[in-house]
Amino acid sequence: MSLLEVTGVSKRFGGLTANEDVTFTVGTGQIVGLIGPNGAGKTTLFNCVAGFFAPSEGTITLDGQRIEGLPPERCARMGVGRTFQIARTFTSMTACENVMTASMLHERKVSDARADAERWLGFANLTRLADKPAGSMTISEQRRLAVARALATRPRLLLMDEVMAGLNPSEVKEAVDVVLKIREHGISCLVVEHVLEGIMPIADKIVVLDRGRKIAEGTPAEVSSDEAVIHAYLGDA
Amino acid sequence: QQEIKVGVIYPLTGSAASVGGELRNALELAADIINNGAAGVPDLPFSQGKGLPNLKGAKIKLVFADHQANPQTGATEAERLITQEKVVAIVGAYNSAVTATASQVAERAGIPFLNPESSSASLTQRNFKWFFRTTPHDDLFVHNAFEFLSELQAKKGIKPGRIVTLNENGLWGTESGKLQAKLAPDYKYELVKQVSYPAKTTQLTSEVQALKAANPNLVLQSSYTADAILSMKTYKELGFSPDMILANNAGFTDTEFIKTLGKDAEYIITREVFALDLAKTKPLIKQVNDLFNAKYKINFTGNSSRTFTGLMVLADAINRAGSTEPEAIRKALAATNIEGKNLIMPWKGVKFDATGQNTLGQGILVQVVGGQYNTVWPFAMASRDVVWPMPKWDQRK
Amino acid sequence: MLEVRNIKVCYDEVLAVSDVTLTVPPGKIIALVGGNGNGKSTTLRAVAGLNPVQAGTITFNGVPVQGVPAHKRVPLGLSLVPEGRRLFPRLTVKRNLELGAYTRADRHEVARGVEEMFALFPILKERHAQLAGTMSGGEQQMLAIARGMMARPKLLMLDEPSWGIAPKFVAKVLEVIQQVNATGVSVLLVEQNLQKALAIAHEGYVIQTGRIVMQGKGADLLHDERIKKAYLGL
Amino acid sequence: MTFEILAQTLASGVLIGLIYALVAIGLTMIFGVMDIVNFAHGEFLMLGMYSTFWLFALYALDPMLTLPLTVLMLFAFGVLLYKLLIVRIINAPMLTQIFTTFGLMYLLRGVAQFLWKPDFRSVENSAVAGTVKVLGLQLGQPQLVAGVGAVLVTAVIWYFLNHTRLGAALEATAADKDAARLMGIDSHRMFSLAWGIGAACAGAAGVLLATFFPIFPDVGANFILLAFVVVNLGGFGSVTGAFWAGILVGVIEVMGGLLLGPQYKLAVVLVLFLGVLMFRPQGLMGKA
Amino acid sequence: MKTTVIAAACAVLAVGLPFALDTSHLNMAILVLMAAQLGVAWNIVGGYAGQVSLGHAAFYGLGAYTSTVLLVKFGVNPWIGILAGGALAAALSFAFGWSCFRLKGHYFAMATIAVAELVQIFFTEWDFAGAAVGLYVPMNKTGWAWLNFATKMPYYWLALGLLLVTLAVNFWIERSWLGYYFRAIKDEPDAARSIGIDIARYKQVALAISAFFTALGGSLYAQKELYIDPQSVLSTALSIKMALVAILGGVGTLFGPVVGSVVLTSIEEFTRILFGGSGKGTDVIIYAGLIIVIAVFYPTGIVGWWNNQVRRFRSRQAAGAKPVSGTQAAGELS
Ligand SMILES: Nc1ncnc2c1ncn2[C@@H]1O[C@H](COP(=O)(O)OP(=O)(O)OP(=O)(O)O)[C@@H](O)[C@H]1O
Ligand SMILES: Nc1ncnc2c1ncn2[C@@H]1O[C@H](COP(=O)(O)OP(=O)(O)OP(=O)(O)O)[C@@H](O)[C@H]1O
Ligand SMILES: [Mg+2]
Ligand SMILES: [Mg+2]
């Protein structure tokens, strides 16, 4: 059984269909890339999995338990961690406090939470910024912080929305290392990314969405040679 | 020469500041007369001599404090006046709710508290030892209104049939409304509807419609200034013409009431404690009012005349006590017995019962005719006959 | 055209840009590259007037502009497509575009400008009545670029325009930038997609901890060993 | 309860509702553009009323004549206030802004008392006075004029916001002032404009009210709570929302008062307000 | 080290003060403590959790009314009445939260005003509780057993004790997971949910604690002033004052409301004492003017401002005015 099973999920906003009948799975310890043109419905799908939207149709299960329609905090408790496309850090706190707050899902004691947070900051190469107020970090720094924060909730599945945007190639490499490390911890990852250099080399599977529908699924190699994907997303370059 | 400090707590800012200012003037006049005398008011105590004779001509010094219509502030100021300013007595505080808390402080400190104008009946039901009130309270005023109606029926054969009440829903209006409801059956009148509304209202349409639907002959009304004016305008707008509007002072006696409404204020009857036309039977009123008018360019109103009288009563007590000891003053206050002729009020006099309430106070009723308040009751003091019924709006010139 | 001389910019007490000097000649594309948090965006913001400079000068077409408020720099021909898009989320796509041309008075011209943008980015035409805030990330980015061009700037500054854009459109965006440049508009480009940016840039500057540390022809920089090692991880 | 009474009450409710709308439109403008709740808005109304009163008392100018003058004065006052004070708190936390406008409310009341004494005043015998019969309904002339005035002002502002370049610029500034600056929009000018228009609306309402409502330093307190309710109900920042919500509140207030007892008329409005927010947290016409 | 000295000084001051003051100044000190306590209680939900309530008078009034009605109508000892009031207010806070918490920002603030106004209307019309006429607390039973005193000193200790307890609770909140959760909810509610925080529940927790302590303050008021009516314990002006105290001192800081209360109460009292007697409104003008000046110059409150100064000083010392460094490139460039 796969960790995450998304079955026949549709999501409509008024007249607009953002997701239509999307089905795929994420296995334990897998990195799955979710790609597709702008407006394909990736973030929307994310929001459905993380509980921010209730799907209009379809089911979502985590480890066999239905989670669709649950509020975000319940999803988080069940093991779905996420980052936001626009980093939403707690701006009045330092980086460390941001992560501590997330750690508190398991460690109510502040000193324990701090120790835990410091571990995760180290994990995401952010130790240097631990005491910096999140409000004065650049956007890309905040994204990395958001990853550390999501990890601190000890998710089984981590949803990452474009965490590699705005990084230069060598920074992308660092980020890739972080994702690999996350997998080593036994955490599955569902990654939305336009920076293909960041996702293609490491993904176990790629799911491609276009206009809300799944148009392809397979290994990176399979997907990148798929006609439909090239046409809709990669471009003929 | 000794100075006797008397604390004064009134709303000098905030929504009741307009009244507070008048009261302040009245007190200053009273203190001035006591301290420096005044010509042409032979009946007024202290008007000839200088200061309080029994205290070697000691002068009254007023220490003003602003309570902003806030009960806690009133208590705080009372505390300050007593311990900082070392006042020998306190006069105040207009708003009944503030009088309630401020007098509580005086009670605990053992300082006489003289209240000249708060009308909530409950204030003298507390069995306070140091609290004295010169004005009649709402209970008596409401009784007065019904006595007036009975006498009107007995003497002139006029009987208002259906009665409704309209009152603002604060402390004062509510208490008045309740008393009216309680007393109406005692006097065998039919109270068909009671309507209350928030004083800070922006419109009174639904209130007036509700009244209109009850089709009354008589409206008993308790309103402050803005809402009194608004209600009259709404009556006219909606064509509501009862035979009589018998108002309960406050807004209806505000200087602005007649000025604003002009002709539309005609024929309103309102309870008063004071009227300038009483001077016909009591010249003292005109004499003192002339002094007031000369100094502040305004005439006495029910509020300012009562406050003026309050300080006179207190000064009389301090003088008789011959001492500034609180206990001596309290005893003297309790033994007060001033005759009506020495007051500018239409009262029989001032004499306190065990609760500290003046038992000789009395209200009057005035009717607006020709842009003036004319005393119409008690009939003995009346300067005009009651106009009944009020002409309908569309029949007025 | 644009001359930035030794500028220094702070956020509160924090020094973000300590010494930046760069030149954008007329009709050229200039790339400004560097790692995260090194002051690229801050430099652009300073040129656009959103952040005051503590020291140094900014000259545009020979006129010193460092004291000129941001909104008065737009009619001079300076336009910035800011980091993070900064659209007007509750206004429609079309109205966002029209606001881009706020300083241009001729309504007719503006309407034509809008049509041009629609031609350039068909998705915007399709969604012209949608509220900008509900568009997908990439759609928003296109709108932001289009809006920036609506002012008909002489110098267009773009802060990471390919950010969050699907690969197919990254090429498209860079193409658009070159097209715009071909019409005589100078471009100052901040971009993480180093290879692509330096490939289209006539000249590039490298910024590190708030100062310019390297400068050269785009292609030269791209082949510079140090750059390869530092930024491309090669 | 007769049909006549119901119809009459409804009409009165609509008329007073239009005044609420006018007060609320100014408030919602300022909020919409700057995200600042102006607690001193009732005091703008008060200033409008006093201006009318003094022009009337000193120069015998009829309120209907002085309306443009008062509106202009309040506009200038709003702009001045922005330049002197509000500009300093644009970036302050929401609470600080509340705190400031709250202080301003007290300040203006205090100043009014200082300058003009706490007495009640009124404009007597203005050109519009008395009542007229319309379709069998007895309507106060001042209220009628005020109602028509409110409709006109709302229409003008609505047009301005939705169909002019300046209106679009105002909205843009409201959304993101830095981004607006990048479009060449002078955000300070837009903010002063918002304050100017906001104050002018309250001023217009003040003039219209002065023809039938007593004038005193604290008069704003009578209107401010309802104005807030209207702004909320309509949706913060929505001018059309404020317009319809104003009428709705006016009608609900008088009808609720008539049917349930006048002491509960405010309660009826508040319950309606909370009930609506429960289903539409952004107000009737607010944007989510 | 330094903090212990300051704490000790404060303790000595708090204990010694009442012996050095005359009754009127003592009374003022009590007012400061009472206002501070309300500010501290408000701060829990308004400051830490960022839910700006302008309807706290509802809880205050409920506290005052509960203890007074129980005492006057049923002869219940105020010690019990006060706790009952606190409990009732905490219970009311659920209805309050249920109707308001789904609203955001200004919508929330205005809705809280509406709820509090409704509570005020209810008490104004409720005859059993004295309606608009209000209730008197009888003066006959005095002493600690009845929480009613002829002198001011015991009220001082009561107010001080209540303030200290409220502060202690805040202190604990600030340093526990609750404090972190509250701040997270304040900063980014969506992100807070994504890390498993049930924001509806925690907002409610904050409100209930805050309501409980606010109600205790209300009961103390009733016991001190001996008269309550809807106007004096349920008005919106009161709600706003609670918020003002906290804002002025610094929201979301432990001692902010205490400092705020000292400053605001002093301004209020002294302007009134010095200028209030004139009847010209000068006191209000000066009071309001000072509020505005403070808001403009200390937008984050007095304690907030101080913290910023300290932080700046420290960071300047630490950084030595070096530029902040971004990500270092893997290789050295220059
Ligand atoms: N709340 C909403 N209301 C209306 N439409 C929406 C809403 N949210 C998203 N959409 C629309 O749904 C579609 C899918 O959006 P989504 O954000 O999921 O795209 P995406 O795949 O994440 O794109 P990108 O890569 O550009 O971020 C878009 O066309 C968007 O405009
Ligand atoms: N609003 C702010 N307040 C305080 N400091 C800030 C702010 N914005 C940026 N900084 C700091 O200024 C420095 C430069 O930031 P800038 O945004 O210019 O970097 P950048 O090169 O654009 O980085 P990125 O690639 O992440 O966008 C960083 O150290 C950042 O932390
Ligand atoms: Mg997306
Ligand atoms: Mg940047």
Tab-separated table of N, CA and C in Angstrom, chain D residues 45-116:
chain	number	residue	atom	x	y	z
D	45	LEU	N	-18.257	64.276	11.289
D	45	LEU	CA	-19.677	64.574	11.153
D	45	LEU	C	-20.028	65.783	12.032
D	46	MET	N	-19.537	65.720	13.252
D	46	MET	CA	-19.782	66.799	14.202
D	46	MET	C	-19.246	68.124	13.651
D	47	LEU	N	-18.045	68.093	13.088
D	47	LEU	CA	-17.477	69.326	12.538
D	47	LEU	C	-18.343	69.850	11.392
D	48	GLY	N	-18.837	68.931	10.584
D	48	GLY	CA	-19.725	69.336	9.495
D	48	GLY	C	-20.962	70.025	10.044
D	49	MET	N	-21.478	69.478	11.134
D	49	MET	CA	-22.680	70.065	11.716
D	49	MET	C	-22.393	71.453	12.286
D	50	TYR	N	-21.258	71.571	12.992
D	50	TYR	CA	-20.926	72.879	13.567
D	50	TYR	C	-20.668	73.912	12.482
D	51	SER	N	-19.995	73.467	11.435
D	51	SER	CA	-19.722	74.409	10.355
D	51	SER	C	-21.047	74.954	9.827
D	52	THR	N	-22.002	74.046	9.621
D	52	THR	CA	-23.319	74.468	9.160
D	52	THR	C	-23.956	75.430	10.153
D	53	PHE	N	-23.838	75.075	11.412
D	53	PHE	CA	-24.460	75.900	12.440
D	53	PHE	C	-23.882	77.311	12.451
D	54	TRP	N	-22.566	77.400	12.427
D	54	TRP	CA	-21.956	78.732	12.541
D	54	TRP	C	-22.216	79.576	11.302
D	55	LEU	N	-22.137	78.954	10.149
D	55	LEU	CA	-22.432	79.722	8.941
D	55	LEU	C	-23.863	80.240	8.991
D	56	PHE	N	-24.699	79.437	9.617
D	56	PHE	CA	-26.091	79.837	9.732
D	56	PHE	C	-26.270	80.918	10.800
D	57	ALA	N	-25.649	80.673	11.952
D	57	ALA	CA	-25.847	81.593	13.083
D	57	ALA	C	-25.178	82.940	12.834
D	58	LEU	N	-24.007	82.926	12.212
D	58	LEU	CA	-23.274	84.176	12.057
D	58	LEU	C	-23.649	84.927	10.788
D	59	TYR	N	-23.844	84.190	9.714
D	59	TYR	CA	-24.093	84.879	8.445
D	59	TYR	C	-25.475	84.588	7.878
D	60	ALA	N	-26.278	83.853	8.659
D	60	ALA	CA	-27.632	83.522	8.223
D	60	ALA	C	-27.651	82.813	6.876
D	61	LEU	N	-26.628	82.006	6.639
D	61	LEU	CA	-26.594	81.263	5.377
D	61	LEU	C	-27.330	79.935	5.557
D	62	ASP	N	-28.178	79.632	4.637
D	62	ASP	CA	-28.954	78.408	4.753
D	62	ASP	C	-28.063	77.178	4.530
D	63	PRO	N	-28.320	76.124	5.294
D	63	PRO	CA	-27.499	74.912	5.156
D	63	PRO	C	-27.371	74.430	3.717
D	64	MET	N	-28.430	74.540	2.952
D	64	MET	CA	-28.349	74.041	1.589
D	64	MET	C	-27.377	74.870	0.754
D	65	LEU	N	-27.231	76.140	1.133
D	65	LEU	CA	-26.274	76.989	0.425
D	65	LEU	C	-24.852	76.685	0.854
D	66	THR	N	-24.699	76.367	2.139
D	66	THR	CA	-23.341	76.204	2.644
D	66	THR	C	-22.816	74.793	2.458
D	67	LEU	N	-23.654	73.923	1.944
D	67	LEU	CA	-23.205	72.533	1.775
D	67	LEU	C	-21.885	72.414	1.017
D	68	PRO	N	-21.775	73.070	-0.145
D	68	PRO	CA	-20.512	72.926	-0.873
D	68	PRO	C	-19.330	73.455	-0.059
D	69	LEU	N	-19.579	74.554	0.640
D	69	LEU	CA	-18.508	75.170	1.421
D	69	LEU	C	-18.039	74.214	2.521
D	70	THR	N	-19.012	73.674	3.246
D	70	THR	CA	-18.658	72.758	4.337
D	70	THR	C	-17.961	71.518	3.799
D	71	VAL	N	-18.459	70.999	2.706
D	71	VAL	CA	-17.833	69.816	2.124
D	71	VAL	C	-16.383	70.121	1.774
D	72	LEU	N	-16.156	71.289	1.201
D	72	LEU	CA	-14.789	71.682	0.868
D	72	LEU	C	-13.927	71.813	2.110
D	73	MET	N	-14.492	72.451	3.121
D	73	MET	CA	-13.718	72.643	4.348
D	73	MET	C	-13.342	71.303	4.965
D	74	LEU	N	-14.302	70.397	5.004
D	74	LEU	CA	-14.015	69.086	5.582
D	74	LEU	C	-13.003	68.328	4.741
D	75	PHE	N	-13.106	68.503	3.418
D	75	PHE	CA	-12.128	67.871	2.545
D	75	PHE	C	-10.734	68.359	2.913
D	76	ALA	N	-10.620	69.671	3.031
D	76	ALA	CA	-9.328	70.251	3.382
D	76	ALA	C	-8.887	69.753	4.755
D	77	PHE	N	-9.835	69.662	5.663
D	77	PHE	CA	-9.505	69.202	7.009
D	77	PHE	C	-8.972	67.766	6.963
D	78	GLY	N	-9.644	66.926	6.182
D	78	GLY	CA	-9.208	65.531	6.061
D	78	GLY	C	-7.795	65.451	5.506
D	79	VAL	N	-7.533	66.233	4.483
D	79	VAL	CA	-6.209	66.222	3.865
D	79	VAL	C	-5.158	66.695	4.861
D	80	LEU	N	-5.497	67.762	5.554
D	80	LEU	CA	-4.576	68.334	6.534
D	80	LEU	C	-4.260	67.314	7.628
D	81	LEU	N	-5.301	66.679	8.079
D	81	LEU	CA	-5.147	65.683	9.141
D	81	LEU	C	-4.215	64.577	8.677
D	82	TYR	N	-4.406	64.181	7.428
D	82	TYR	CA	-3.546	63.136	6.902
D	82	TYR	C	-2.104	63.605	6.906
D	83	LYS	N	-1.893	64.810	6.400
D	83	LYS	CA	-0.515	65.289	6.247
D	83	LYS	C	0.170	65.509	7.584
D	84	LEU	N	-0.618	65.952	8.565
D	84	LEU	CA	-0.007	66.258	9.857
D	84	LEU	C	0.159	65.015	10.719
D	85	LEU	N	-0.819	64.139	10.653
D	85	LEU	CA	-0.838	63.071	11.651
D	85	LEU	C	-0.789	61.671	11.047
D	86	ILE	N	-1.753	61.391	10.194
D	86	ILE	CA	-1.923	60.013	9.754
D	86	ILE	C	-0.686	59.517	8.995
D	87	VAL	N	-0.049	60.428	8.296
D	87	VAL	CA	1.109	60.034	7.507
D	87	VAL	C	2.174	59.387	8.396
D	88	ARG	N	2.166	59.762	9.660
D	88	ARG	CA	3.175	59.217	10.571
D	88	ARG	C	2.854	57.812	11.066
D	89	ILE	N	1.640	57.376	10.861
D	89	ILE	CA	1.290	56.059	11.391
D	89	ILE	C	0.907	55.066	10.286
D	90	ILE	N	1.228	55.428	9.041
D	90	ILE	CA	0.861	54.537	7.932
D	90	ILE	C	1.411	53.141	8.143
D	91	ASN	N	2.667	53.078	8.577
D	91	ASN	CA	3.288	51.766	8.686
D	91	ASN	C	3.234	51.187	10.091
D	92	ALA	N	2.539	51.879	10.981
D	92	ALA	CA	2.471	51.396	12.361
D	92	ALA	C	1.522	50.204	12.430
D	93	PRO	N	1.631	49.409	13.501
D	93	PRO	CA	0.712	48.276	13.651
D	93	PRO	C	-0.744	48.753	13.732
D	94	MET	N	-1.643	47.861	13.367
D	94	MET	CA	-3.067	48.190	13.358
D	94	MET	C	-3.513	48.781	14.696
D	95	LEU	N	-3.003	48.212	15.771
D	95	LEU	CA	-3.438	48.671	17.085
D	95	LEU	C	-3.044	50.120	17.334
D	96	THR	N	-1.856	50.477	16.878
D	96	THR	CA	-1.407	51.847	17.060
D	96	THR	C	-2.309	52.800	16.283
D	97	GLN	N	-2.726	52.330	15.118
D	97	GLN	CA	-3.593	53.189	14.300
D	97	GLN	C	-4.939	53.395	14.992
D	98	ILE	N	-5.459	52.318	15.542
D	98	ILE	CA	-6.721	52.439	16.267
D	98	ILE	C	-6.563	53.451	17.395
D	99	PHE	N	-5.456	53.279	18.094
D	99	PHE	CA	-5.126	54.114	19.233
D	99	PHE	C	-5.086	55.594	18.816
D	100	THR	N	-4.468	55.857	17.684
D	100	THR	CA	-4.322	57.238	17.232
D	100	THR	C	-5.674	57.854	16.866
D	101	THR	N	-6.450	57.141	16.069
D	101	THR	CA	-7.716	57.742	15.657
D	101	THR	C	-8.648	57.851	16.860
D	102	PHE	N	-8.434	56.958	17.795
D	102	PHE	CA	-9.223	57.041	19.011
D	102	PHE	C	-8.873	58.309	19.787
D	103	GLY	N	-7.581	58.569	19.903
D	103	GLY	CA	-7.132	59.797	20.552
D	103	GLY	C	-7.684	61.010	19.813
D	104	LEU	N	-7.674	60.916	18.513
D	104	LEU	CA	-8.172	62.005	17.686
D	104	LEU	C	-9.644	62.278	17.975
D	105	MET	N	-10.374	61.196	18.171
D	105	MET	CA	-11.793	61.338	18.482
D	105	MET	C	-11.972	62.186	19.746
D	106	TYR	N	-11.242	61.818	20.785
D	106	TYR	CA	-11.340	62.577	22.033
D	106	TYR	C	-10.876	64.008	21.832
D	107	LEU	N	-9.800	64.135	21.075
D	107	LEU	CA	-9.222	65.461	20.873
D	107	LEU	C	-10.224	66.391	20.208
D	108	LEU	N	-10.840	65.903	19.142
D	108	LEU	CA	-11.778	66.764	18.413
D	108	LEU	C	-12.985	67.112	19.292
D	109	ARG	N	-13.428	66.141	20.080
D	109	ARG	CA	-14.535	66.447	20.981
D	109	ARG	C	-14.129	67.528	21.979
D	110	GLY	N	-12.923	67.344	22.526
D	110	GLY	CA	-12.433	68.312	23.505
D	110	GLY	C	-12.316	69.692	22.885
D	111	VAL	N	-11.767	69.741	21.684
D	111	VAL	CA	-11.587	71.028	21.022
D	111	VAL	C	-12.946	71.673	20.756
D	112	ALA	N	-13.896	70.851	20.327
D	112	ALA	CA	-15.227	71.399	20.054
D	112	ALA	C	-15.834	71.977	21.329
D	113	GLN	N	-15.628	71.265	22.418
D	113	GLN	CA	-16.180	71.775	23.675
D	113	GLN	C	-15.480	73.069	24.072
D	114	PHE	N	-14.174	73.085	23.869
D	114	PHE	CA	-13.382	74.249	24.238
D	114	PHE	C	-13.816	75.468	23.428
D	115	LEU	N	-13.967	75.265	22.129
D	115	LEU	CA	-14.268	76.403	21.263
D	115	LEU	C	-15.738	76.816	21.316
D	116	TRP	N	-16.616	75.822	21.371
D	116	TRP	CA	-18.023	76.143	21.163
D	116	TRP	C	-18.905	75.808	22.343
